[in-house]
Short mmCIF file of C-alpha atoms in Angstrom, two decimals:
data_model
loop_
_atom_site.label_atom_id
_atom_site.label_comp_id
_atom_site.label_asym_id
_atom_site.label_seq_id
_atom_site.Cartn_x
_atom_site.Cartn_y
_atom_site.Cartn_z
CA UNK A 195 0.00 0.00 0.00
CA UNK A 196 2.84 2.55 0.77
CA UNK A 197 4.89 2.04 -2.08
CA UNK A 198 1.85 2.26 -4.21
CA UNK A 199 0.53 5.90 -2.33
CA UNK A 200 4.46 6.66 -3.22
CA UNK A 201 3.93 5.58 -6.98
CA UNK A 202 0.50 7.99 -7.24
CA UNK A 203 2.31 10.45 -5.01
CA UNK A 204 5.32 10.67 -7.78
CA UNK A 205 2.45 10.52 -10.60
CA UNK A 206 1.04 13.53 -9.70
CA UNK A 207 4.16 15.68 -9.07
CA UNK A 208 5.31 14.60 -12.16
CA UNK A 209 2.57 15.97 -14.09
CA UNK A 210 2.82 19.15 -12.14
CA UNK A 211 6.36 19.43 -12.79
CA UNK A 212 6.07 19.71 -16.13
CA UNK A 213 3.09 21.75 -16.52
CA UNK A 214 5.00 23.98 -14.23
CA UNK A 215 8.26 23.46 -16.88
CA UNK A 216 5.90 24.45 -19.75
CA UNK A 217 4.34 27.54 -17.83
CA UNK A 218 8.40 28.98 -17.04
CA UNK A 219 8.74 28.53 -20.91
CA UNK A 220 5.93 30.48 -21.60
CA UNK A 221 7.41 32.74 -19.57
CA UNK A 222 11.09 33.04 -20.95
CA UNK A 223 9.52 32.98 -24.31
CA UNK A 224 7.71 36.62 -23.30
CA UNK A 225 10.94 37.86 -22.61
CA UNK A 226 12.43 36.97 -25.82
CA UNK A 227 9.32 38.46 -27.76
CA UNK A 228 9.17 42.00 -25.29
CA UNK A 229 12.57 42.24 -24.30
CA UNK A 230 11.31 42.70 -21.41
CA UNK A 231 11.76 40.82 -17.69
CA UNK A 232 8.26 42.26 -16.83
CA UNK A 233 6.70 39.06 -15.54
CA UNK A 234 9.67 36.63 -14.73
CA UNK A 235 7.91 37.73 -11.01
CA UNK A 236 5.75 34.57 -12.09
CA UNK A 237 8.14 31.98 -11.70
CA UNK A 238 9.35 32.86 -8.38
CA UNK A 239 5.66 32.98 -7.12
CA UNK A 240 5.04 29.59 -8.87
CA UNK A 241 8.56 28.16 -6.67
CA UNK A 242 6.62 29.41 -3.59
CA UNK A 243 3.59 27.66 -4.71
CA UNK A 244 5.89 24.24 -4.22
CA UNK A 245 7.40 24.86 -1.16
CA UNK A 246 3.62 23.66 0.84
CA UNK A 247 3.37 21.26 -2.17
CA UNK A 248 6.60 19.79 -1.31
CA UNK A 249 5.40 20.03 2.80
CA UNK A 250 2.35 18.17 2.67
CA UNK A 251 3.54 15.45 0.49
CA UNK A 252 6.57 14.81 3.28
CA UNK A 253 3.54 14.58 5.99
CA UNK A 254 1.54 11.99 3.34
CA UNK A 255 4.10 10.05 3.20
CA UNK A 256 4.91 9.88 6.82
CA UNK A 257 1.52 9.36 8.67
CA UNK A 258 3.33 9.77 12.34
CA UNK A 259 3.25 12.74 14.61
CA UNK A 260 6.85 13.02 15.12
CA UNK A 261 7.77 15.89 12.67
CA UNK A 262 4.14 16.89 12.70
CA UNK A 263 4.64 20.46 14.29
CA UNK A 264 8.08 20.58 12.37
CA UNK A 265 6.41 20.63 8.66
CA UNK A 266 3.31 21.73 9.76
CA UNK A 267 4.00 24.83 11.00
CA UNK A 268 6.01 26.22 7.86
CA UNK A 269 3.30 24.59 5.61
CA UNK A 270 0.93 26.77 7.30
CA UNK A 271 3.00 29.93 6.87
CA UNK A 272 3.55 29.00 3.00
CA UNK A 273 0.44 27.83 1.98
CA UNK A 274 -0.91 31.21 0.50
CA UNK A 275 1.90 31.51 -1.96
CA UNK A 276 0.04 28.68 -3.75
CA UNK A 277 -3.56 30.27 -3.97
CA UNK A 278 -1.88 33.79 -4.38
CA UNK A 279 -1.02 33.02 -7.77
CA UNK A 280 -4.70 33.26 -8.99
CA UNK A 281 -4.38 36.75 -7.98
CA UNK A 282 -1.19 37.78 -10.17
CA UNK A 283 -3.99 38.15 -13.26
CA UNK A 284 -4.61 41.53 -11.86
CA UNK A 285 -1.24 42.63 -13.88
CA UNK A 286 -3.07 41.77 -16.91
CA UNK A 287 -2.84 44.26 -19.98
CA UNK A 288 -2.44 44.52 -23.40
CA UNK A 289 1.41 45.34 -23.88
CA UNK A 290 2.47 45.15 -27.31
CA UNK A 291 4.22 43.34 -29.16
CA UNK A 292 2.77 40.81 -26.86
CA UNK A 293 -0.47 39.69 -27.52
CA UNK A 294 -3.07 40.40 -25.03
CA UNK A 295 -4.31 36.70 -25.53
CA UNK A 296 -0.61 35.20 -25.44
CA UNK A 297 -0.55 37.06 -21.39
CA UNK A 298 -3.39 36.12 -20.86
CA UNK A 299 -2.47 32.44 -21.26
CA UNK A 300 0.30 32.97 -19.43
CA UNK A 301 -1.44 34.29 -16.08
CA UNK A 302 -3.54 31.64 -16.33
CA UNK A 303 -1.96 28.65 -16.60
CA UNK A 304 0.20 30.48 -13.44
CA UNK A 305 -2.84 30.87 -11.52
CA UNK A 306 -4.13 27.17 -12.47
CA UNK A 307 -0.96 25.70 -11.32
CA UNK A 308 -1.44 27.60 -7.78
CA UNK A 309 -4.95 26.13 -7.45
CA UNK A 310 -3.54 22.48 -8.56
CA UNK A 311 -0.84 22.75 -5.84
CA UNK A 312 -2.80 24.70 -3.33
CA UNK A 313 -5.65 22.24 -4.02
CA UNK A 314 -3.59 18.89 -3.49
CA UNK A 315 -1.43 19.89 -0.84
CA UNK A 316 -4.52 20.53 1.33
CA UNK A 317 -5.95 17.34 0.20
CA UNK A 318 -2.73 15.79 1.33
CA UNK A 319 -2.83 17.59 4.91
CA UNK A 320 -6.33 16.94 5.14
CA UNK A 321 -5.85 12.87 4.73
CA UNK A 322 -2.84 13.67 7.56
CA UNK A 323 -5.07 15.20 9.96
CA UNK A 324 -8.35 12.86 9.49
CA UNK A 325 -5.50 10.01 9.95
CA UNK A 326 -4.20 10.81 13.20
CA UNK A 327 -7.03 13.19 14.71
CA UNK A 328 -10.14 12.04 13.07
CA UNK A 329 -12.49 13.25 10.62
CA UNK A 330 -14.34 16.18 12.49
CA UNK A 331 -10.97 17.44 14.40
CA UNK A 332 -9.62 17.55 10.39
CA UNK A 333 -12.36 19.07 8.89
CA UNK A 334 -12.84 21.71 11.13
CA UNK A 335 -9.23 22.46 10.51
CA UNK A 336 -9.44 22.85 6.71
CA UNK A 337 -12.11 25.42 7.33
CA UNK A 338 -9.38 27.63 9.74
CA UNK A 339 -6.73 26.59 7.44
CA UNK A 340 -8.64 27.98 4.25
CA UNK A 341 -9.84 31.67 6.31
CA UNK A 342 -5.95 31.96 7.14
CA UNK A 343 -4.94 31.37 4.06
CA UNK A 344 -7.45 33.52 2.25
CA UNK A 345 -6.24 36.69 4.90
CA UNK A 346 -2.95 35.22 3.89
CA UNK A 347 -3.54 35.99 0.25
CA UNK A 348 -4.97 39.79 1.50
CA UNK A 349 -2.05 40.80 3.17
CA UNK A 350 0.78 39.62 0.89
CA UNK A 351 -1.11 41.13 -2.11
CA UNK A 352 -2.72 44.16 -0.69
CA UNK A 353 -0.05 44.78 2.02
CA UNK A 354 3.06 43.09 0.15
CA UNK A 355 4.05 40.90 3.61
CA UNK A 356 5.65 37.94 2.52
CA UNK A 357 6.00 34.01 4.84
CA UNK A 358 8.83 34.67 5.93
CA UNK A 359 8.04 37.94 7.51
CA UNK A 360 6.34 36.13 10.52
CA UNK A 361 10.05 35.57 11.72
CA UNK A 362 11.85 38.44 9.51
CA UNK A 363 9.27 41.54 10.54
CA UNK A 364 7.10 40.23 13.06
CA UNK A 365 6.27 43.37 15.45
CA UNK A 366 5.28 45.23 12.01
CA UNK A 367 3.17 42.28 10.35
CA UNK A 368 1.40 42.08 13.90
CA UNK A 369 0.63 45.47 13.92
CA UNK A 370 -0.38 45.44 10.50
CA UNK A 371 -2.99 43.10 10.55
CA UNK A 372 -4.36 44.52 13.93
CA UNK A 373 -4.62 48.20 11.91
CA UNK A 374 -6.30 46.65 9.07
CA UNK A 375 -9.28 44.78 11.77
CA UNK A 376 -10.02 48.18 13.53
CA UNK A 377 -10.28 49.88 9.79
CA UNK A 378 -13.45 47.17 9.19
CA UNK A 379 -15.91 49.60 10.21
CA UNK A 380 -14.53 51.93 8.01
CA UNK A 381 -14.19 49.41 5.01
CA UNK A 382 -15.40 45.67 4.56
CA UNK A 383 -12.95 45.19 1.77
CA UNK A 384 -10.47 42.78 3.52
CA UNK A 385 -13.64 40.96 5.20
CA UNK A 386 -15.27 40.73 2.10
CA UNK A 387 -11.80 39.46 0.06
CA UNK A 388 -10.90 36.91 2.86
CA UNK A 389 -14.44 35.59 2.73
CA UNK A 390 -15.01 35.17 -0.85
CA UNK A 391 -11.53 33.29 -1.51
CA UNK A 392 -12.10 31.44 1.99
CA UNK A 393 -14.90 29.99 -0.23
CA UNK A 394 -12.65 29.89 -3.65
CA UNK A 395 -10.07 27.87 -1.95
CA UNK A 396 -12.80 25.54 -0.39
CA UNK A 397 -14.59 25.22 -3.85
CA UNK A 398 -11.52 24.15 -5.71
CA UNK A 399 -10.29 22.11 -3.26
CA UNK A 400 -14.05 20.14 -3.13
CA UNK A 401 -13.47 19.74 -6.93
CA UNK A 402 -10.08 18.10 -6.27
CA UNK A 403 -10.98 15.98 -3.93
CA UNK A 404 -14.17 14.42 -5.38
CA UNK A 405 -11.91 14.04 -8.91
CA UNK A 406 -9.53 12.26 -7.14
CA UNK A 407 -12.46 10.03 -4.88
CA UNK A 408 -13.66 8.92 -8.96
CA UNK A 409 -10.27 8.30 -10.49
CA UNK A 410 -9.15 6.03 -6.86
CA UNK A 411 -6.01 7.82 -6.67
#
């Protein structure tokens, strides 16, 4: 059983890996055509989107609680980078000689690839938690895990705080988020954000599960 969860395991990383290889050529191919290194930002967001990728696969392939808080805990802090990629299609504009539709491509493949890793890394973590807390304990957390993330996803786009600022910038990311909860009164618009992609990052990661339930992987 464990060699064959480590044969579907490599399966699907495979396949990611290269549609992540074709997405950087896309890439490298813009600069070539522009000239210009305006979105090579892309593949170092899509490298972030591995890093919790690469986390939860470690705990699915170790179902014991002795590294638990070890991978855990910087899975947590990473996980956004994979979602956040969806929201890079905000630098979206017609830039010649680039094709509006060739960018477009481009941003979306990006973004797919961050939902695809964001989505099976969870699943992964999930399957962890249900495993060695039970199913109500685990589900409970993938709702928390998917508001964090979703605030997650707020502040490093909206307030440009990256992971590694919990241990990097701590006193100002703390203050930070406490300024932007008093300013709710004032404006809903970081409620309203966290709550709709809470329920994006729930609603892709339903679709990835139940895909994965009818294919028996």
């Amino acid at each position: 059983m464990f060699s064959k969860l480590q044969q579907n395991v490599s399966h699907t990383t495979r396949a990611l890996f290269f549609a992540s290889c074709f997405a950087v050529v896309l890439d490298i191919a813009r600069v070539g055509i522009s000239q210009k290194i305006n979105f090579i930002f892309l593949i170092w967001n899509l490298f972030l989107a591995w890093i919790p990728y690469t986390l939860a696969t470690m705990l699915h392939l170790d179902t014991s609680k002795r590294r638990f808080a070890l991978i855990f805990v910087p899975w947590l802090l990473f996980f956004p980078n994979a979602a956040y990629l969806i929201t890079d299609i905000l630098h979206v504009d017609f830039r010649p000689p680039v094709p509006l539709w060739y960018d477009s491509l481009i941003f979306f493949i990006f973004g797919w690839l961050g939902i695809m890793l964001a989505s099976i890394a969870l699943l992964r973590v999930h399957k962890y938690l249900e495993y060695n807390f039970g199913k109500i304990k685990s589900t409970i957390a993938v709702l928390g895990i998917a508001v964090i993330t979703a605030f997650g996803i707020y502040i490093g786009r909206f307030e440009r705080f990256n992971s590694w600022d919990v241990l990097l910038d701590p006193l100002n990311l703390f203050k930070n988020i406490i300024s932007i909860w008093t300013e709710i009164p004032h404006t809903i618009e970081p409620l309203f954000f966290t709550g709709i992609f809470t329920l994006v990052i729930l609603c892709t990661y339903y679709v990835v599960r139940e895909v994965v339930k009818d294919t028996h992987i």
